[in-house]
Coordinates of C-alpha atoms in Angstrom, one line a residue:
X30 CA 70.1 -45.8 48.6
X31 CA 66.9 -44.5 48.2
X32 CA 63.4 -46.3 49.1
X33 CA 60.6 -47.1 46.9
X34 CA 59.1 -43.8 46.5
X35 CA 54.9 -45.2 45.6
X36 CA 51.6 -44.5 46.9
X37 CA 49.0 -41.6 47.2
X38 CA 51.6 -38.8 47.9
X39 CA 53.6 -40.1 45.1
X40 CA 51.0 -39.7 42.8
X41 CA 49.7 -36.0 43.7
X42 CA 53.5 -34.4 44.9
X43 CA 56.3 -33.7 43.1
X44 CA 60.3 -33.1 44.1
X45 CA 62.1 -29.9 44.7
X46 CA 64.0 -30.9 41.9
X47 CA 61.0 -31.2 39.8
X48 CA 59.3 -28.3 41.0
X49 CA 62.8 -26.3 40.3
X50 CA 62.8 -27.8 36.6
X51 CA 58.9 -26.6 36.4
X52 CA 60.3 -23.0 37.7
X53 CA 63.6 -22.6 35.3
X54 CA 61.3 -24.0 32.5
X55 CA 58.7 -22.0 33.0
X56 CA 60.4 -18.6 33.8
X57 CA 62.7 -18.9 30.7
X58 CA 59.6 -19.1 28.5
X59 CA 58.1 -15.8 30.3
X60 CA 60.9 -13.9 29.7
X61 CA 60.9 -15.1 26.4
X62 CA 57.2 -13.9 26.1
X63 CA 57.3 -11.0 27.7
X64 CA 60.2 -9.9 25.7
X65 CA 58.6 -10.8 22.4
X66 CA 55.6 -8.9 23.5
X67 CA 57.5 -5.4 23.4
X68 CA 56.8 -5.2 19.6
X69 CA 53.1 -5.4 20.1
X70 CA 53.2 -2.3 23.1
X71 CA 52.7 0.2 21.0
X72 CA 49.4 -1.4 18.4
X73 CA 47.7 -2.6 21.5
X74 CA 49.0 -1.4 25.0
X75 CA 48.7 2.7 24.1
X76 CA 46.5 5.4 23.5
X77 CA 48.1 6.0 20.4
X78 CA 47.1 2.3 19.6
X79 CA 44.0 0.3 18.6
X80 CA 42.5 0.5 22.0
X81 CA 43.0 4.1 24.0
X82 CA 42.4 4.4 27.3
X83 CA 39.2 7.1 26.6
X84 CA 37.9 4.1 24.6
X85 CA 38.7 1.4 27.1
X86 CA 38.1 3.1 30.9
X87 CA 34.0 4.0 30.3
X88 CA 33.1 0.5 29.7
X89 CA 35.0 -1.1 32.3
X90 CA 34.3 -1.6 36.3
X91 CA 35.7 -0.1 39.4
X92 CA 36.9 -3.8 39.9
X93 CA 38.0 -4.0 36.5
X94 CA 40.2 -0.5 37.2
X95 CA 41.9 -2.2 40.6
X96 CA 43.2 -5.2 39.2
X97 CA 44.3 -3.9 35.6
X98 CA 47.4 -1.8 36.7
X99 CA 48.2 -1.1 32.6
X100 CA 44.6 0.6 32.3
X101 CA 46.0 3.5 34.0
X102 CA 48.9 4.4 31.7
X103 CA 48.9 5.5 28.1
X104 CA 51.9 6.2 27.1
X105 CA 54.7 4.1 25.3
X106 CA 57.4 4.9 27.7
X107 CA 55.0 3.9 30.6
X108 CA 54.4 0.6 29.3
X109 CA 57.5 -0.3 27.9
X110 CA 58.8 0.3 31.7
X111 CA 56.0 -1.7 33.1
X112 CA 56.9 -4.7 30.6
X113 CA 60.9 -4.0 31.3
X114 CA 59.5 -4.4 35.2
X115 CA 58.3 -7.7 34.6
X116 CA 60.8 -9.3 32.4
X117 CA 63.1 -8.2 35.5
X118 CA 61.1 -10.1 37.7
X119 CA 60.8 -13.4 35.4
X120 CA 64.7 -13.4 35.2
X121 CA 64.4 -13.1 39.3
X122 CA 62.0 -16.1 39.2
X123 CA 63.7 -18.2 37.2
X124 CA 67.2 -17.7 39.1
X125 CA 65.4 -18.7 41.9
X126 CA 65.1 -15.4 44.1
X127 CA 62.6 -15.2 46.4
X128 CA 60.3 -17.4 44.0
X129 CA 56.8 -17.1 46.1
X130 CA 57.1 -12.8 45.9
X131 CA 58.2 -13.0 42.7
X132 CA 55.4 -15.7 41.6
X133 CA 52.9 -13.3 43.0
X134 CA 54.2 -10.2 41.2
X135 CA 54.6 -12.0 37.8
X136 CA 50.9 -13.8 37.9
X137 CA 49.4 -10.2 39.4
X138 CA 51.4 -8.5 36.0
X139 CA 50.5 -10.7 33.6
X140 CA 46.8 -10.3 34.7
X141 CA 47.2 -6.9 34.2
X142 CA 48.7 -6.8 31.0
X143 CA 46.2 -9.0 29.2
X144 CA 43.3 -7.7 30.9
X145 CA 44.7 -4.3 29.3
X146 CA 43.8 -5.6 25.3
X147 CA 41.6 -8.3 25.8
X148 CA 42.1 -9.1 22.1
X149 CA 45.5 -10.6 22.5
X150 CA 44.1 -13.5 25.5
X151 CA 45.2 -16.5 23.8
X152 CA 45.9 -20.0 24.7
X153 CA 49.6 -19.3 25.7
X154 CA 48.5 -16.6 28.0
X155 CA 45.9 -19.1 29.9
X156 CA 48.8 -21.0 30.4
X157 CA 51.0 -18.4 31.9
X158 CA 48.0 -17.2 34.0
X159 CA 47.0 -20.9 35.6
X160 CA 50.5 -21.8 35.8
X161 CA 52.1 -18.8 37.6
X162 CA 49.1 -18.4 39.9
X163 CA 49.2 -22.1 41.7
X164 CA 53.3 -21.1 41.4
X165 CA 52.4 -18.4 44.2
X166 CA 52.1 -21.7 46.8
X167 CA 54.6 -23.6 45.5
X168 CA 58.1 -24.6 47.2
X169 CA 60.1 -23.4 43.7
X170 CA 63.3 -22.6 45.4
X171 CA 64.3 -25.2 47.3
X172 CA 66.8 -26.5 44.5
X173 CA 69.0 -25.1 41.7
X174 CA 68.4 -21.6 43.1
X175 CA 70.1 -19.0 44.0
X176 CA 68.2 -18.8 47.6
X177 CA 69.1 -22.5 48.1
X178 CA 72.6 -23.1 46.7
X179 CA 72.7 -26.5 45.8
X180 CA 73.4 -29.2 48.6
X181 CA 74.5 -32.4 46.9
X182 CA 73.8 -33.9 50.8
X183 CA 70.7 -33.0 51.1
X184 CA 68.0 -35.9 50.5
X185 CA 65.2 -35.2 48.1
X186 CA 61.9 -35.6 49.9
X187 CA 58.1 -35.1 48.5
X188 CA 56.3 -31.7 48.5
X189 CA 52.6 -32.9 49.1
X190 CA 50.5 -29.2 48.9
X191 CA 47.2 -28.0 47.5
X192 CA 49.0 -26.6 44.3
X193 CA 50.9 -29.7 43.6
X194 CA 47.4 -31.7 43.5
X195 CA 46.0 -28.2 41.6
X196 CA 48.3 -28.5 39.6
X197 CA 48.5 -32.1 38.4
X198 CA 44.7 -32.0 38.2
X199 CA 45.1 -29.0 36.0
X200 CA 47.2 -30.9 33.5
X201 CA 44.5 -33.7 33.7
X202 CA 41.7 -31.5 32.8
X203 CA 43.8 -29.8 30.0
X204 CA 44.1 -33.0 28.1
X205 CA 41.1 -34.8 29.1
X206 CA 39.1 -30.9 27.7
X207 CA 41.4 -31.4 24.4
X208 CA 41.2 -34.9 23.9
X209 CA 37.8 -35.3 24.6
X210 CA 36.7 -32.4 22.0
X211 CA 38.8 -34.1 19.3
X212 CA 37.2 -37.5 20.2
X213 CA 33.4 -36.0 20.7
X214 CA 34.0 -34.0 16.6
X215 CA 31.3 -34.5 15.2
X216 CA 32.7 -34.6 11.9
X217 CA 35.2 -37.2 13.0
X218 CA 38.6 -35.0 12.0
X219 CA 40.7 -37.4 14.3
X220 CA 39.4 -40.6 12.9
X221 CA 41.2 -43.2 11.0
X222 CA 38.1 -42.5 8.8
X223 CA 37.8 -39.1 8.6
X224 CA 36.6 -37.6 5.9
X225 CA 37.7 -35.9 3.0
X226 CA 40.6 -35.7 4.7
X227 CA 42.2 -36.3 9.1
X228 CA 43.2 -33.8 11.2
X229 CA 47.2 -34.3 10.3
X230 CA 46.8 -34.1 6.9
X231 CA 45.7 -30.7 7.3
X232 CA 47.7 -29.2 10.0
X233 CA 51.1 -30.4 8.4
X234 CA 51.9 -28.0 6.1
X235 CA 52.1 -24.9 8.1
X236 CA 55.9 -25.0 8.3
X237 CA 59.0 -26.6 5.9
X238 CA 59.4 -29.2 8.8
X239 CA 55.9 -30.3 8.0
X240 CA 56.2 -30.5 4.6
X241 CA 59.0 -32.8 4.8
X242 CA 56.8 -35.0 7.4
X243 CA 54.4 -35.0 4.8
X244 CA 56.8 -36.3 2.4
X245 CA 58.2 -38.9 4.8
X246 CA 54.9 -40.3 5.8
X247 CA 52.5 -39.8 3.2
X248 CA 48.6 -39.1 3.3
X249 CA 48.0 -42.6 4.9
X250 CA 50.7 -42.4 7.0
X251 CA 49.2 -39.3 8.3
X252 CA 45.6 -41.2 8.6
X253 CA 47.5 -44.2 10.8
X254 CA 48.5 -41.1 13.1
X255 CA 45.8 -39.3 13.3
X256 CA 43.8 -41.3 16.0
X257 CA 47.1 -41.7 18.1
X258 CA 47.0 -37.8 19.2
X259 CA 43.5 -38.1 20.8
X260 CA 44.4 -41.0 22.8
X261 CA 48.3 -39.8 23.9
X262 CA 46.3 -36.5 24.9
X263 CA 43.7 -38.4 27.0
X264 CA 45.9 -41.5 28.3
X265 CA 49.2 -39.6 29.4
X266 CA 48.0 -38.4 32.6
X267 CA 46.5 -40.9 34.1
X268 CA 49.4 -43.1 33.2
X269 CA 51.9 -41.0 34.4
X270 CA 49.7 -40.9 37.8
X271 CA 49.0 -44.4 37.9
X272 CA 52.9 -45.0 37.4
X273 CA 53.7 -42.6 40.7
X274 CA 51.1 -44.2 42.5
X275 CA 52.6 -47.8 41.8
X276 CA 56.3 -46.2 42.0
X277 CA 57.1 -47.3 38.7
X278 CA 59.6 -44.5 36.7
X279 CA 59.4 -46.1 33.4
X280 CA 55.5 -45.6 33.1
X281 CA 56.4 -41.8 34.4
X282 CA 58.7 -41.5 32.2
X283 CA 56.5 -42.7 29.0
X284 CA 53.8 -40.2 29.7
X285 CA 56.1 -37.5 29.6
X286 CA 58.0 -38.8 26.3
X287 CA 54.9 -39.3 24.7
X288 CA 53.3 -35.9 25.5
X289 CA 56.2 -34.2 25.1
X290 CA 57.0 -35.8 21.6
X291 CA 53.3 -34.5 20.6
X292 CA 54.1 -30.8 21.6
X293 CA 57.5 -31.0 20.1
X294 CA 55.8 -31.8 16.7
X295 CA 53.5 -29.6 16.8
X296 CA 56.2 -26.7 17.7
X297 CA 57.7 -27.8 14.7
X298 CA 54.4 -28.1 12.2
X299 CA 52.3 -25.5 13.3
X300 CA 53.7 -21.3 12.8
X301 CA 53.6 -19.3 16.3
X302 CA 52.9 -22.8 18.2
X303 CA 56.6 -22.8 19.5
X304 CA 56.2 -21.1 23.2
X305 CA 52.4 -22.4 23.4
X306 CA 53.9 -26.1 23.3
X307 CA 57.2 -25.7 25.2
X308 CA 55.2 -23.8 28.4
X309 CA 52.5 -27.0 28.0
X310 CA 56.0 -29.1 27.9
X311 CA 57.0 -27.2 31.4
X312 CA 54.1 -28.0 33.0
X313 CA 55.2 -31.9 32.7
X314 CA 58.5 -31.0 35.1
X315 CA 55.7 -31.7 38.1
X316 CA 55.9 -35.1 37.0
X317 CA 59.3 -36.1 36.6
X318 CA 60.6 -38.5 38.9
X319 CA 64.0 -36.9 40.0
X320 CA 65.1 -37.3 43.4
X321 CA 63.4 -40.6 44.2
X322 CA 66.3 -42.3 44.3
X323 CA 67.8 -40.0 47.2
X324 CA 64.5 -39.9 49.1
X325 CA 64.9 -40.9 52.4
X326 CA 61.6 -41.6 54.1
X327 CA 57.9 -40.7 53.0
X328 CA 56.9 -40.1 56.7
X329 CA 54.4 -37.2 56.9
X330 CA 56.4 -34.7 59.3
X331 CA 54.9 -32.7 61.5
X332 CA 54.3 -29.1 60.5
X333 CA 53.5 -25.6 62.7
X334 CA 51.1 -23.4 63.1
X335 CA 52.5 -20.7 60.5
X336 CA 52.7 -24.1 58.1
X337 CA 49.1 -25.2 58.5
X338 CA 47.9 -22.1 58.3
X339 CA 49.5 -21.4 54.9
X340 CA 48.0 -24.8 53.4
X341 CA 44.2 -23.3 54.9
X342 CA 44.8 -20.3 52.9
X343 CA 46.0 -21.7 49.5
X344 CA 43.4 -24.3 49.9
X345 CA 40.9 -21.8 50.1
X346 CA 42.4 -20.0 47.3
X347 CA 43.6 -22.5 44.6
X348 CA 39.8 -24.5 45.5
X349 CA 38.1 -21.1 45.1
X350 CA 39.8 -20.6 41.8
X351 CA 38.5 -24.3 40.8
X352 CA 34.8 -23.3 42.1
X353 CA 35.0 -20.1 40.1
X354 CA 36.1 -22.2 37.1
X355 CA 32.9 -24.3 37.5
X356 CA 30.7 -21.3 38.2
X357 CA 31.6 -19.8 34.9
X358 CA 31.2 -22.4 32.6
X359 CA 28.0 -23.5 34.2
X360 CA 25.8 -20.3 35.6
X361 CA 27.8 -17.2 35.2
X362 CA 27.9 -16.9 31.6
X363 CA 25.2 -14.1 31.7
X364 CA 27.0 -11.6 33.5
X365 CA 24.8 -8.7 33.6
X366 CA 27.3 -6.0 32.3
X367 CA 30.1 -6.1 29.2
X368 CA 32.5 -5.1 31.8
X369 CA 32.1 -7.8 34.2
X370 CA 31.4 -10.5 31.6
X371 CA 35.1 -9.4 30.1
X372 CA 37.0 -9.3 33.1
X373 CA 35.5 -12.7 34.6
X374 CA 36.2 -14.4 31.2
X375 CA 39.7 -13.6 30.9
X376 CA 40.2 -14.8 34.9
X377 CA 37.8 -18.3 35.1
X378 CA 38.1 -19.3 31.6
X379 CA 39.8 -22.6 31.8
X380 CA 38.7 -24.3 28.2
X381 CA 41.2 -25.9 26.7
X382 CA 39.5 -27.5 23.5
X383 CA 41.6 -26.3 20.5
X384 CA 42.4 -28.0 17.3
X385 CA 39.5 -30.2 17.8
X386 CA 38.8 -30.7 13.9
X387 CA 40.4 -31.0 10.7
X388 CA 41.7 -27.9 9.0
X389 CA 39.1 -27.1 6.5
X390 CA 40.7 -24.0 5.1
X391 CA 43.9 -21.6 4.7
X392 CA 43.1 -18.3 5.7
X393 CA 45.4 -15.0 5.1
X394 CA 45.3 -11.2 5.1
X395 CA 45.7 -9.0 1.9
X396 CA 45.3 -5.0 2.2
X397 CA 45.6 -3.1 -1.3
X398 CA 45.9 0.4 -0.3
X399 CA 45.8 3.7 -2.4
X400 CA 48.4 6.3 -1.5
X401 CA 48.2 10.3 -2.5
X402 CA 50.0 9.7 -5.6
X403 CA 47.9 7.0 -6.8
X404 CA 49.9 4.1 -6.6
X405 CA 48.4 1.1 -5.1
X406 CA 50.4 -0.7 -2.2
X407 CA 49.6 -3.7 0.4
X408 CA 49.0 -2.0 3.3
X409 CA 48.6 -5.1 5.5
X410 CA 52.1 -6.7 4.0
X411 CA 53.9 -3.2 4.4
X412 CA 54.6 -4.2 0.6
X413 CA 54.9 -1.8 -2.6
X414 CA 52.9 -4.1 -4.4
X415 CA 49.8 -6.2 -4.1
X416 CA 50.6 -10.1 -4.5
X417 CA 46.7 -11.7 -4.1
X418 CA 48.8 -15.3 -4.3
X419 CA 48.9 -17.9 -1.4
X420 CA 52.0 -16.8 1.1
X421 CA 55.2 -19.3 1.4
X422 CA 58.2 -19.6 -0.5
X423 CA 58.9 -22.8 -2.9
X424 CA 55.9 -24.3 -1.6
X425 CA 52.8 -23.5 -0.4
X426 CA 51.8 -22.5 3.2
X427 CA 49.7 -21.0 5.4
X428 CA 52.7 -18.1 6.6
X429 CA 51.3 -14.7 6.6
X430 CA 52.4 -11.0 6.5
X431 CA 51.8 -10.2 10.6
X432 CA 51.8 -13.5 12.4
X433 CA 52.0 -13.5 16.1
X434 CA 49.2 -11.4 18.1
X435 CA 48.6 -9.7 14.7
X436 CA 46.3 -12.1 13.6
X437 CA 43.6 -10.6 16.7
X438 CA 43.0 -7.9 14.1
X439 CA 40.5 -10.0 11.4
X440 CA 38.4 -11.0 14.0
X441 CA 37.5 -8.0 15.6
X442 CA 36.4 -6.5 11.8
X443 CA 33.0 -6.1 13.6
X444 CA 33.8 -2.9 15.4
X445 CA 31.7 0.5 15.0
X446 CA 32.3 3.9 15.2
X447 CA 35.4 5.4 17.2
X448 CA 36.5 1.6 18.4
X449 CA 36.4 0.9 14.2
X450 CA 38.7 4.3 13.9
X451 CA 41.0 3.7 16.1
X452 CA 41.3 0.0 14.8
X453 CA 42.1 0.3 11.0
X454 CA 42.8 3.9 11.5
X455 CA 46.2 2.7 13.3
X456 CA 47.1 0.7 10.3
X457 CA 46.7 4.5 8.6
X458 CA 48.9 5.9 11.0
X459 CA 52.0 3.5 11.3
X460 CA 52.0 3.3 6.9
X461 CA 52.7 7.4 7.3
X462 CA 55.1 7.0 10.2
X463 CA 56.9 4.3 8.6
X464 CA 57.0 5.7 4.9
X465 CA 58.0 9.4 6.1
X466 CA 55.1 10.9 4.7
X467 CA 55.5 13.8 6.1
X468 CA 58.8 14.8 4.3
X469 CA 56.9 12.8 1.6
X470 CA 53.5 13.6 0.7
X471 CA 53.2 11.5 -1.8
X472 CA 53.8 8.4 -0.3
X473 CA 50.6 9.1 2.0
X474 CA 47.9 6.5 2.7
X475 CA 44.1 7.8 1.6
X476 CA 42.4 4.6 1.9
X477 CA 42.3 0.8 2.0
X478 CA 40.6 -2.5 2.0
X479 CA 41.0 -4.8 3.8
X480 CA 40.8 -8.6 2.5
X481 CA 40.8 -11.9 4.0
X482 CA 41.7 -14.7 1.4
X483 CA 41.1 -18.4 2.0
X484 CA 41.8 -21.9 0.2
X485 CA 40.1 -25.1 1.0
X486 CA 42.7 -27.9 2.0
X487 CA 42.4 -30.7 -0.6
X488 CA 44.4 -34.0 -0.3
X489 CA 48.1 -34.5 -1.3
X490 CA 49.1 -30.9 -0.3
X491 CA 46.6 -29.5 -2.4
X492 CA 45.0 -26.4 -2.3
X493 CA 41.5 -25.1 -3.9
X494 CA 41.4 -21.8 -6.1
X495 CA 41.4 -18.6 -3.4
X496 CA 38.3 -16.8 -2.3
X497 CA 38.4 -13.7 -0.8
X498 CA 36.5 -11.7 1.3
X499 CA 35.9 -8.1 2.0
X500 CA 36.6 -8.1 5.8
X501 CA 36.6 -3.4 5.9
X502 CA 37.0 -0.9 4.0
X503 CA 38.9 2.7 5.5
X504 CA 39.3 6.2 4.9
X505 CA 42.3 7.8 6.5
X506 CA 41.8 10.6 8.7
X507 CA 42.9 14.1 6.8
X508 CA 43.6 12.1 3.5
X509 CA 42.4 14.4 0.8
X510 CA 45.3 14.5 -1.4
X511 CA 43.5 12.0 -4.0
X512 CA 44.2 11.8 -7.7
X513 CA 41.2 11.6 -9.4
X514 CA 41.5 8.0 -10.6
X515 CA 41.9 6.5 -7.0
X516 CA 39.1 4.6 -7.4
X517 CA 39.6 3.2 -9.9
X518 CA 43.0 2.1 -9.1
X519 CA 41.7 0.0 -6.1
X520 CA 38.7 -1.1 -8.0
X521 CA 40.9 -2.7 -10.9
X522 CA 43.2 -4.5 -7.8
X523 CA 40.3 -6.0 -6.4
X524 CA 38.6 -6.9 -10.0
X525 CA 41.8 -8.8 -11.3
X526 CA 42.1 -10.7 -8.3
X527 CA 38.3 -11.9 -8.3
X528 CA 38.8 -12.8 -11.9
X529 CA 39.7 -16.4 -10.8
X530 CA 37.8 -16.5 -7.9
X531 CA 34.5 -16.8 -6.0
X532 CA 33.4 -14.2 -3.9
X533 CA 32.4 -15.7 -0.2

């Protein structure tokens, strides 16, 4: 029988078994990520994409060059057997296999690959990057691996490192960041008394599961709740710390069902959150209390050389990460060249402040399109026909025609010259390629607009009459085969759907 497991170590360790949960976790959800991320290659990773190398290498560094492995290939087949490189290497991680090398060569990859398209560095990928680079000096293979076949005899004991307290104080400053930005809104979104309308009330209706929630709890259930995500964000770690510290599982074991009951809500209410809240979910596994109760002793044993010297070198590297955090948000925001200021923000950005007010509007993406033969087509929806309604099916919601990492493209409207051309000029390009209008001339794209539409979010699923506005406008490349009422075809789109609507 096991002894009380309590106390300082308790608090800032973790188990094998834990850390082995945090690895299979966390490695599943890669490989799920990296997998997904083969559909985007093309768009975004070659020079047949949105950003081309000739485009990309003037502007960036020699530093920039050395760590962004993906900046020196081009073509699809190139990448696609970089990303098939990786995923190989997640698989390996998650199976256990050598889990430091592989940690290394996963974080050093993913760096790479998002530091290629600098667009497409979300949330999820912050995650990956943090969590894979203080996996580097973790012990991830001492259970449930297939290094360390499992030894049922073997007593648990307490891995006490500098990435086990990095980590837990990650997941400390990840809430206390979004909880704190939710309670400091201004316009009080995750009040009781928010007004018109709390945060809830406007982020469930993304999905059908949150339409039902909706109908189960009502508006003012929905206000009741509201307030109760702020404080599970900012109270679930330092219970789940205080409970380790006093050796007491069941407060453990609350912080994690409460934080992990948030993220599996959100999964299910907000579209594309699924991944972003199962890999916060893994980062929990550090937590768990399995293997206290076959821990044998919590006597500090006494380590070598080789064993001191690796804890002076991840200290040094997992504190200068945390300096280098602090720098950046503090004095190195006025990097002195684009090149720097985009590589440094994509390594020491460490915010964490999303969702911090009510959902004041809908937004989607409409792009009517005029093709050689003068019909008019959405573009953007890859549809034959231009539907200017709200997307969703039976009722409405806030879906749209290119979820995922195709929602980057609206937000970078503000591009010039050849970065504009080779933006909406792709969207040219993979209309022909997919329409065969080669064979069929007729079916060619000449030019588009490009729209986004938005709704204000009233109370009791309501939804205000839709604006729209004119995000770009594009001429295809060699698209002179123009009837002469073109114009005027995707003049009259755009007229009938501004009939009932206010321009922004």
């Amino acid at each position: 029988m096991g002894g009380k497991v309590e106390g300082w170590r308790a608090m800032l360790g973790s188990t094998p078994e834990a850390l082995a949960l945090f690895r299979i976790s966390l490695g599943f959800l890669l490989t799920c990520e990296l997998v997904l991320r083969f559909q985007y290659l093309h768009v975004f990773y070659t020079d047949e994409g949105t950003m081309p190398l000739n485009l990309l290498l003037p502007r960036i560094d020699d530093l920039y060059k050395a760590v962004c492995l993906h900046c020196h290939f081009g073509d699809l087949w190139q990448q696609q057997v970089l990303l098939t490189i990786q995923v190989f290497v997640s698989i390996l991680l998650t199976l256990g296999y050598k889990t430091r090398v592989m940690s290394v060569i996963s974080w050093y990859m993913y760096t790479s690959l998002i530091l290629r398209c600098t667009w497409l560095y979300f949330i999820l990928d912050r995650y990956f990057y943090y969590l894979l680079f203080l996996s580097m000096f973790l012990p991830l293979d001492e259970r449930w691996s297939i290094s360390r076949p499992l030894n049922k005899s073997e007593p648990s004991r307490l891995v006490l490192n500098p990435a086990t307290i990095g980590l837990k104080a990650l997941i400390l400053w990840i809430y206390i960041d979004a909880g704190g930005g939710k309670l400091m809104d201004p316009n009080k979104g995750w009040t009781y008394h928010a007004d018109p309308l709390p945060a809830l009330d406007t982020y469930t209706r993304h999905t059908v599961f949150a339409r039902y929630l909706y109908g189960i709890l009502g508006p003012e259930g929905l206000r009741l709740m509201t307030p109760t995500v702020v404080w599970v964000e900012l109270l679930s770690c330092p219970l789940a710390l205080v409970g380790s510290y006093l050796g007491i599982t069941f407060l453990v074991k609350l912080a994690i069902s409460l934080i992990l009951s948030l993220h599996i809500g959100i999964s299910f209410s907000i579209r594309n959150s699924y991944l972003l809240s199962y890999v916060a979910c893994s980062a929990w596994c550090v937590f768990l209390p399995i293997g206290w109760e076959t821990m044998q002793s919590s006597k500090v044993r006494k380590r070598s050389v080789l064993t001191l010297l690796g804890l002076l070198v991840s200290s040094c590297m997992i504190g200068g990460m945390a300096a280098s955090n602090v720098w950046f948000e503090t004095i190195g925001k006025d990097c002195s060249t684009s090149s720097l200021r985009q590589i440094w923000s994509t390594l020491l950005q460490n915010r964490w402040n999303v969702f911090i007010g009510a959902e004041e509007y809908v937004t989607w993406e409409i792009a009517p399109g005029l093709l050689a033969d003068g019909s008019v087509v959405d573009v953007w929806g890859r549809k034959d026909h231009v539907d200017w309604t709200m997307p969703g099916s039976g009722a409405p919601c806030t879906s749209t025609s290119r979820p995922g990492r195709w929602r980057s493209f609206p937000y970078i409207a503000d591009l010039q010259g050849e970065d504009a051309e080779a933006l909406w000029g792709y969207l040219c390009k993979q209309w022909d390629w997919e329409n065969n209008a080669e064979e069929k001339p007729g079916r060619k794209l000449v030019k588009f607009n490009f729209f986004m539409l938005q709704a204000d979010v009233l109370p009791n699923m309501g939804f205000s009459a839709t604006r729209k506005r004119l995000v770009y406008t594009h001429e295809c490349a060699n698209s002179n085969q123009t009837n002469g009422n073109g114009d005027e075809i995707v003049d009259d789109v755009t007229e009938n759907a501004s009939s009932t609507s206010d321009e922004l």
